[in-house]
mmCIF file of C-alpha atoms and ligand atoms in Angstrom:
data_model
loop_
_atom_site.group_PDB
_atom_site.id
_atom_site.type_symbol
_atom_site.label_atom_id
_atom_site.label_comp_id
_atom_site.label_asym_id
_atom_site.label_seq_id
_atom_site.Cartn_x
_atom_site.Cartn_y
_atom_site.Cartn_z
ATOM 1 C CA MET A 1 -191.946 46.997 -91.379
ATOM 2 C CA VAL A 2 -192.345 50.768 -91.272
ATOM 3 C CA ASP A 3 -195.721 52.095 -90.173
ATOM 4 C CA ARG A 4 -198.123 54.165 -92.233
ATOM 5 C CA GLY A 5 -197.002 57.783 -92.688
ATOM 6 C CA ILE A 6 -193.421 57.144 -91.554
ATOM 7 C CA VAL A 7 -190.770 57.831 -94.166
ATOM 8 C CA ARG A 8 -187.655 56.974 -92.172
ATOM 9 C CA ILE A 9 -186.668 55.492 -88.838
ATOM 10 C CA LEU A 10 -184.268 57.805 -87.008
ATOM 11 C CA VAL A 11 -183.792 55.929 -83.734
ATOM 12 C CA THR A 12 -184.526 52.202 -83.640
ATOM 13 C CA GLU A 13 -186.001 50.303 -80.717
ATOM 14 C CA GLU A 14 -182.610 48.745 -79.965
ATOM 15 C CA GLU A 15 -180.870 52.108 -79.992
ATOM 16 C CA ILE A 16 -183.538 53.588 -77.700
ATOM 17 C CA LYS A 17 -182.843 50.805 -75.179
ATOM 18 C CA ARG A 18 -179.092 51.490 -75.290
ATOM 19 C CA VAL A 19 -179.558 55.252 -74.910
ATOM 20 C CA VAL A 20 -181.975 54.904 -71.982
ATOM 21 C CA LYS A 21 -179.569 52.540 -70.201
ATOM 22 C CA ARG A 22 -176.719 55.002 -70.718
ATOM 23 C CA LEU A 23 -178.797 57.934 -69.418
ATOM 24 C CA GLY A 24 -179.967 55.912 -66.409
ATOM 25 C CA ALA A 25 -176.355 55.090 -65.581
ATOM 26 C CA GLU A 26 -175.326 58.755 -65.930
ATOM 27 C CA VAL A 27 -178.142 59.936 -63.657
ATOM 28 C CA THR A 28 -177.403 57.179 -61.122
ATOM 29 C CA ALA A 29 -173.699 58.074 -61.075
ATOM 30 C CA PHE A 30 -174.414 61.797 -60.744
ATOM 31 C CA TYR A 31 -176.826 61.595 -57.808
ATOM 32 C CA GLY A 32 -175.177 58.518 -56.318
ATOM 33 C CA GLN A 33 -171.913 60.408 -55.833
ATOM 34 C CA ARG A 34 -173.596 62.584 -53.266
ATOM 35 C CA ASP A 35 -174.245 61.445 -49.748
ATOM 36 C CA LYS A 36 -177.147 59.033 -50.376
ATOM 37 C CA ARG A 37 -178.891 59.943 -47.110
ATOM 38 C CA ASP A 38 -179.006 63.500 -48.355
ATOM 39 C CA THR A 39 -180.291 62.934 -51.875
ATOM 40 C CA ASP A 40 -184.023 63.350 -52.205
ATOM 41 C CA LEU A 41 -184.606 62.729 -55.887
ATOM 42 C CA LEU A 42 -187.873 63.845 -57.469
ATOM 43 C CA VAL A 43 -188.181 62.989 -61.168
ATOM 44 C CA ILE A 44 -190.674 65.214 -62.984
ATOM 45 C CA GLY A 45 -192.047 64.132 -66.366
ATOM 46 C CA LEU A 46 -193.491 66.700 -68.745
ATOM 47 C CA LEU A 47 -196.725 65.348 -70.198
ATOM 48 C CA ARG A 48 -197.726 64.042 -72.461
ATOM 49 C CA GLY A 49 -194.707 63.356 -74.650
ATOM 50 C CA SER A 50 -192.318 62.136 -71.956
ATOM 51 C CA PHE A 51 -194.515 59.389 -70.488
ATOM 52 C CA VAL A 52 -192.910 56.489 -72.381
ATOM 53 C CA PHE A 53 -189.321 57.669 -71.894
ATOM 54 C CA MET A 54 -190.028 58.493 -68.234
ATOM 55 C CA ALA A 55 -191.315 54.961 -67.563
ATOM 56 C CA ASP A 56 -188.182 53.443 -69.105
ATOM 57 C CA LEU A 57 -185.746 55.930 -67.575
ATOM 58 C CA VAL A 58 -186.838 55.633 -63.930
ATOM 59 C CA ARG A 59 -186.329 51.873 -64.126
ATOM 60 C CA GLU A 60 -182.707 52.481 -65.146
ATOM 61 C CA ILE A 61 -182.056 54.867 -62.252
ATOM 62 C CA LYS A 62 -180.771 52.671 -59.454
ATOM 63 C CA LEU A 63 -181.532 55.037 -56.582
ATOM 64 C CA PRO A 64 -184.589 55.739 -54.398
ATOM 65 C CA LEU A 65 -186.784 58.344 -56.073
ATOM 66 C CA THR A 66 -190.313 59.650 -56.389
ATOM 67 C CA VAL A 67 -192.097 60.811 -59.536
ATOM 68 C CA ASP A 68 -194.536 63.554 -60.437
ATOM 69 C CA PHE A 69 -195.873 65.008 -63.675
ATOM 70 C CA MET A 70 -196.634 68.381 -65.168
ATOM 71 C CA ALA A 71 -198.511 69.125 -68.363
ATOM 72 C CA LEU A 72 -197.577 72.032 -70.584
ATOM 73 C CA SER A 73 -198.933 73.084 -73.914
ATOM 74 C CA SER A 74 -196.976 74.787 -76.645
ATOM 75 C CA TYR A 75 -197.792 73.078 -79.920
ATOM 76 C CA GLY A 76 -201.516 72.381 -79.995
ATOM 77 C CA ASP A 77 -202.046 69.991 -82.873
ATOM 78 C CA GLY A 78 -199.608 71.675 -85.257
ATOM 79 C CA THR A 79 -195.886 71.227 -85.711
ATOM 80 C CA THR A 80 -194.524 74.702 -85.139
ATOM 81 C CA SER A 81 -193.914 76.022 -81.652
ATOM 82 C CA SER A 82 -196.091 78.988 -80.749
ATOM 83 C CA GLY A 83 -193.574 80.142 -78.182
ATOM 84 C CA ASP A 84 -196.418 80.549 -75.730
ATOM 85 C CA VAL A 85 -195.948 77.810 -73.132
ATOM 86 C CA LYS A 86 -198.830 77.307 -70.700
ATOM 87 C CA VAL A 87 -199.065 75.117 -67.585
ATOM 88 C CA VAL A 88 -202.082 72.900 -68.119
ATOM 89 C CA MET A 89 -201.553 70.668 -65.070
ATOM 90 C CA ASP A 90 -199.251 71.542 -62.187
ATOM 91 C CA LEU A 91 -197.307 69.255 -59.823
ATOM 92 C CA ASP A 92 -198.965 67.516 -56.939
ATOM 93 C CA THR A 93 -195.862 67.602 -54.737
ATOM 94 C CA SER A 94 -193.632 70.323 -53.354
ATOM 95 C CA VAL A 95 -190.150 70.636 -54.845
ATOM 96 C CA GLU A 96 -188.774 72.670 -51.938
ATOM 97 C CA LYS A 97 -185.337 71.437 -50.789
ATOM 98 C CA ARG A 98 -185.544 68.458 -53.151
ATOM 99 C CA ASP A 99 -183.220 67.278 -55.913
ATOM 100 C CA VAL A 100 -185.336 67.784 -59.008
ATOM 101 C CA LEU A 101 -184.719 66.111 -62.350
ATOM 102 C CA ILE A 102 -187.001 67.344 -65.152
ATOM 103 C CA VAL A 103 -187.582 64.817 -67.938
ATOM 104 C CA GLU A 104 -188.579 65.906 -71.427
ATOM 105 C CA ASP A 105 -189.151 63.944 -74.649
ATOM 106 C CA ILE A 106 -187.505 66.497 -76.928
ATOM 107 C CA VAL A 107 -185.870 69.924 -76.687
ATOM 108 C CA ASP A 108 -186.545 71.982 -79.786
ATOM 109 C CA THR A 109 -186.568 75.791 -79.375
ATOM 110 C CA GLY A 110 -185.807 75.372 -75.649
ATOM 111 C CA ARG A 111 -188.809 77.487 -74.642
ATOM 112 C CA THR A 112 -190.575 74.734 -72.702
ATOM 113 C CA PHE A 113 -187.518 73.779 -70.640
ATOM 114 C CA SER A 114 -186.648 77.402 -70.032
ATOM 115 C CA LYS A 115 -190.153 78.179 -68.762
ATOM 116 C CA VAL A 116 -190.277 75.116 -66.488
ATOM 117 C CA ILE A 117 -186.790 75.764 -65.120
ATOM 118 C CA ARG A 118 -187.678 79.377 -64.269
ATOM 119 C CA MET A 119 -190.930 78.320 -62.651
ATOM 120 C CA LEU A 120 -189.461 75.515 -60.551
ATOM 121 C CA LYS A 121 -186.397 77.520 -59.459
ATOM 122 C CA ASN A 122 -188.813 79.963 -57.826
ATOM 123 C CA ARG A 123 -190.081 77.104 -55.683
ATOM 124 C CA ASN A 124 -186.646 76.599 -54.083
ATOM 125 C CA PRO A 125 -185.532 73.084 -54.981
ATOM 126 C CA ARG A 126 -182.140 72.063 -53.555
ATOM 127 C CA SER A 127 -180.919 71.232 -57.045
ATOM 128 C CA LEU A 128 -182.424 71.275 -60.530
ATOM 129 C CA ARG A 129 -181.187 69.267 -63.505
ATOM 130 C CA VAL A 130 -182.728 68.484 -66.875
ATOM 131 C CA CYS A 131 -182.774 65.346 -68.998
ATOM 132 C CA THR A 132 -184.101 64.952 -72.533
ATOM 133 C CA PHE A 133 -184.335 61.929 -74.773
ATOM 134 C CA LEU A 134 -184.070 63.883 -78.047
ATOM 135 C CA ASN A 135 -182.360 67.173 -78.767
ATOM 136 C CA LYS A 136 -182.596 69.397 -81.856
ATOM 137 C CA PRO A 137 -179.584 71.714 -81.404
ATOM 138 C CA GLU A 138 -180.193 73.510 -84.730
ATOM 139 C CA SER A 139 -183.623 74.808 -83.698
ATOM 140 C CA ARG A 140 -182.621 76.373 -80.398
ATOM 141 C CA VAL A 141 -184.037 79.860 -79.796
ATOM 142 C CA VAL A 142 -183.593 80.006 -76.011
ATOM 143 C CA ASP A 143 -180.301 78.852 -74.505
ATOM 144 C CA VAL A 144 -180.839 75.993 -72.039
ATOM 145 C CA LYS A 145 -178.221 73.775 -70.439
ATOM 146 C CA VAL A 146 -179.188 70.134 -70.895
ATOM 147 C CA ASP A 147 -177.516 68.032 -68.201
ATOM 148 C CA PHE A 148 -178.422 64.579 -69.525
ATOM 149 C CA CYS A 149 -178.986 64.270 -73.276
ATOM 150 C CA GLY A 150 -180.058 61.176 -75.216
ATOM 151 C CA VAL A 151 -179.719 61.687 -78.979
ATOM 152 C CA ASP A 152 -179.064 64.807 -81.100
ATOM 153 C CA ILE A 153 -181.281 64.792 -84.187
ATOM 154 C CA PRO A 154 -181.627 67.084 -87.226
ATOM 155 C CA ASN A 155 -184.394 69.650 -87.494
ATOM 156 C CA GLU A 156 -187.127 67.306 -88.726
ATOM 157 C CA PHE A 157 -190.547 66.570 -87.269
ATOM 158 C CA VAL A 158 -190.427 63.199 -85.527
ATOM 159 C CA VAL A 159 -192.998 60.945 -83.876
ATOM 160 C CA GLY A 160 -193.055 57.783 -81.798
ATOM 161 C CA TYR A 161 -191.780 56.710 -78.357
ATOM 162 C CA GLY A 162 -194.282 59.101 -76.747
ATOM 163 C CA LEU A 163 -194.088 61.849 -79.367
ATOM 164 C CA ASP A 164 -197.237 62.592 -81.335
ATOM 165 C CA TYR A 165 -198.666 64.216 -84.378
ATOM 166 C CA ALA A 166 -202.251 65.349 -83.641
ATOM 167 C CA GLN A 167 -202.176 62.943 -80.646
ATOM 168 C CA GLU A 168 -201.383 59.908 -82.816
ATOM 169 C CA TYR A 169 -198.200 57.823 -83.188
ATOM 170 C CA ARG A 170 -197.230 57.973 -79.492
ATOM 171 C CA ASN A 171 -197.252 54.165 -79.298
ATOM 172 C CA LEU A 172 -194.636 53.553 -82.005
ATOM 173 C CA PRO A 173 -191.672 51.809 -80.344
ATOM 174 C CA TYR A 174 -189.132 53.799 -82.412
ATOM 175 C CA ILE A 175 -188.522 57.430 -83.423
ATOM 176 C CA GLY A 176 -189.570 58.051 -87.006
ATOM 177 C CA VAL A 177 -189.736 60.961 -89.437
ATOM 178 C CA LEU A 178 -193.288 61.727 -90.484
ATOM 179 C CA ASP A 179 -194.176 62.081 -94.163
ATOM 180 C CA GLN A 180 -194.157 65.828 -94.957
ATOM 181 C CA ALA A 181 -197.307 65.378 -97.003
ATOM 182 C CA LEU A 182 -199.203 64.616 -93.765
ATOM 183 C CA LEU A 183 -198.110 67.801 -92.013
HETATM 184 P P1 5GP B 201 -189.611 73.530 -77.317
HETATM 185 O O1 5GP B 201 -190.371 74.289 -76.265
HETATM 186 O O2 5GP B 201 -188.223 73.123 -76.904
HETATM 187 O O3 5GP B 201 -189.633 74.240 -78.643
HETATM 188 O O4 5GP B 201 -190.417 72.247 -77.672
HETATM 189 C C1 5GP B 201 -190.641 71.218 -76.826
HETATM 190 C C2 5GP B 201 -191.920 70.524 -77.173
HETATM 191 O O5 5GP B 201 -192.256 70.687 -78.554
HETATM 192 C C3 5GP B 201 -191.802 69.037 -76.970
HETATM 193 O O6 5GP B 201 -192.189 68.671 -75.671
HETATM 194 C C4 5GP B 201 -192.750 68.489 -78.012
HETATM 195 O O7 5GP B 201 -194.047 68.434 -77.480
HETATM 196 C C5 5GP B 201 -192.745 69.501 -79.117
HETATM 197 N N1 5GP B 201 -191.872 69.108 -80.240
HETATM 198 C C6 5GP B 201 -190.729 69.701 -80.653
HETATM 199 N N2 5GP B 201 -190.205 69.071 -81.717
HETATM 200 C C7 5GP B 201 -191.028 68.028 -81.985
HETATM 201 C C8 5GP B 201 -191.006 66.978 -82.966
HETATM 202 O O8 5GP B 201 -190.123 66.841 -83.834
HETATM 203 N N3 5GP B 201 -192.024 66.075 -82.896
HETATM 204 C C9 5GP B 201 -193.026 66.165 -81.971
HETATM 205 N N4 5GP B 201 -193.965 65.225 -82.012
HETATM 206 N N5 5GP B 201 -193.078 67.136 -81.045
HETATM 207 C C10 5GP B 201 -192.083 68.057 -81.042
#
């Protein structure tokens, strides 16, 4: 059954599981190739949207790691990016000399990733990679290199699996397209 306000399911629960497993394996292979004693993996989730994906992803990464979170705001309660990305809550841990993996729910214009990458590079991590569950290649305004990418989707407003509209829908277990009439 499709939930209220959802017109179409874009990524089903089963597909999400497959994608997360694949991404976990890619991340594990990438960092596992290095000398394990040397790798000091810090996985950073961007709140709030990434919290569900982050929880699933870290359990598919078969390496020692620590986690931290950052909160950024760009959208408010609307659906169009303001382009003005603000840090609402900063990290608790230092990234210096660490292998940092930033985890995002969705890359749209690329502004959020670009801002976070610039900010964290200034703090001298040993390495910095980015992972997103969803990617909207058509809406890119700022060029960002995504190292680990889940699913490319068209330029439509989606909710579920951590993604919200006006703070609702984050608990849907799938990715769905929201009824335009609600936006
Ligand atoms: P960017 O800075 O790349 O334009 O946007 C990234 C942020 O915009 C995401 O973390 C997310 O909060 C929001 N966003 C972009 N597209 C969507 C969408 O289709 N649905 C929802 N719920 N949020 C989106």
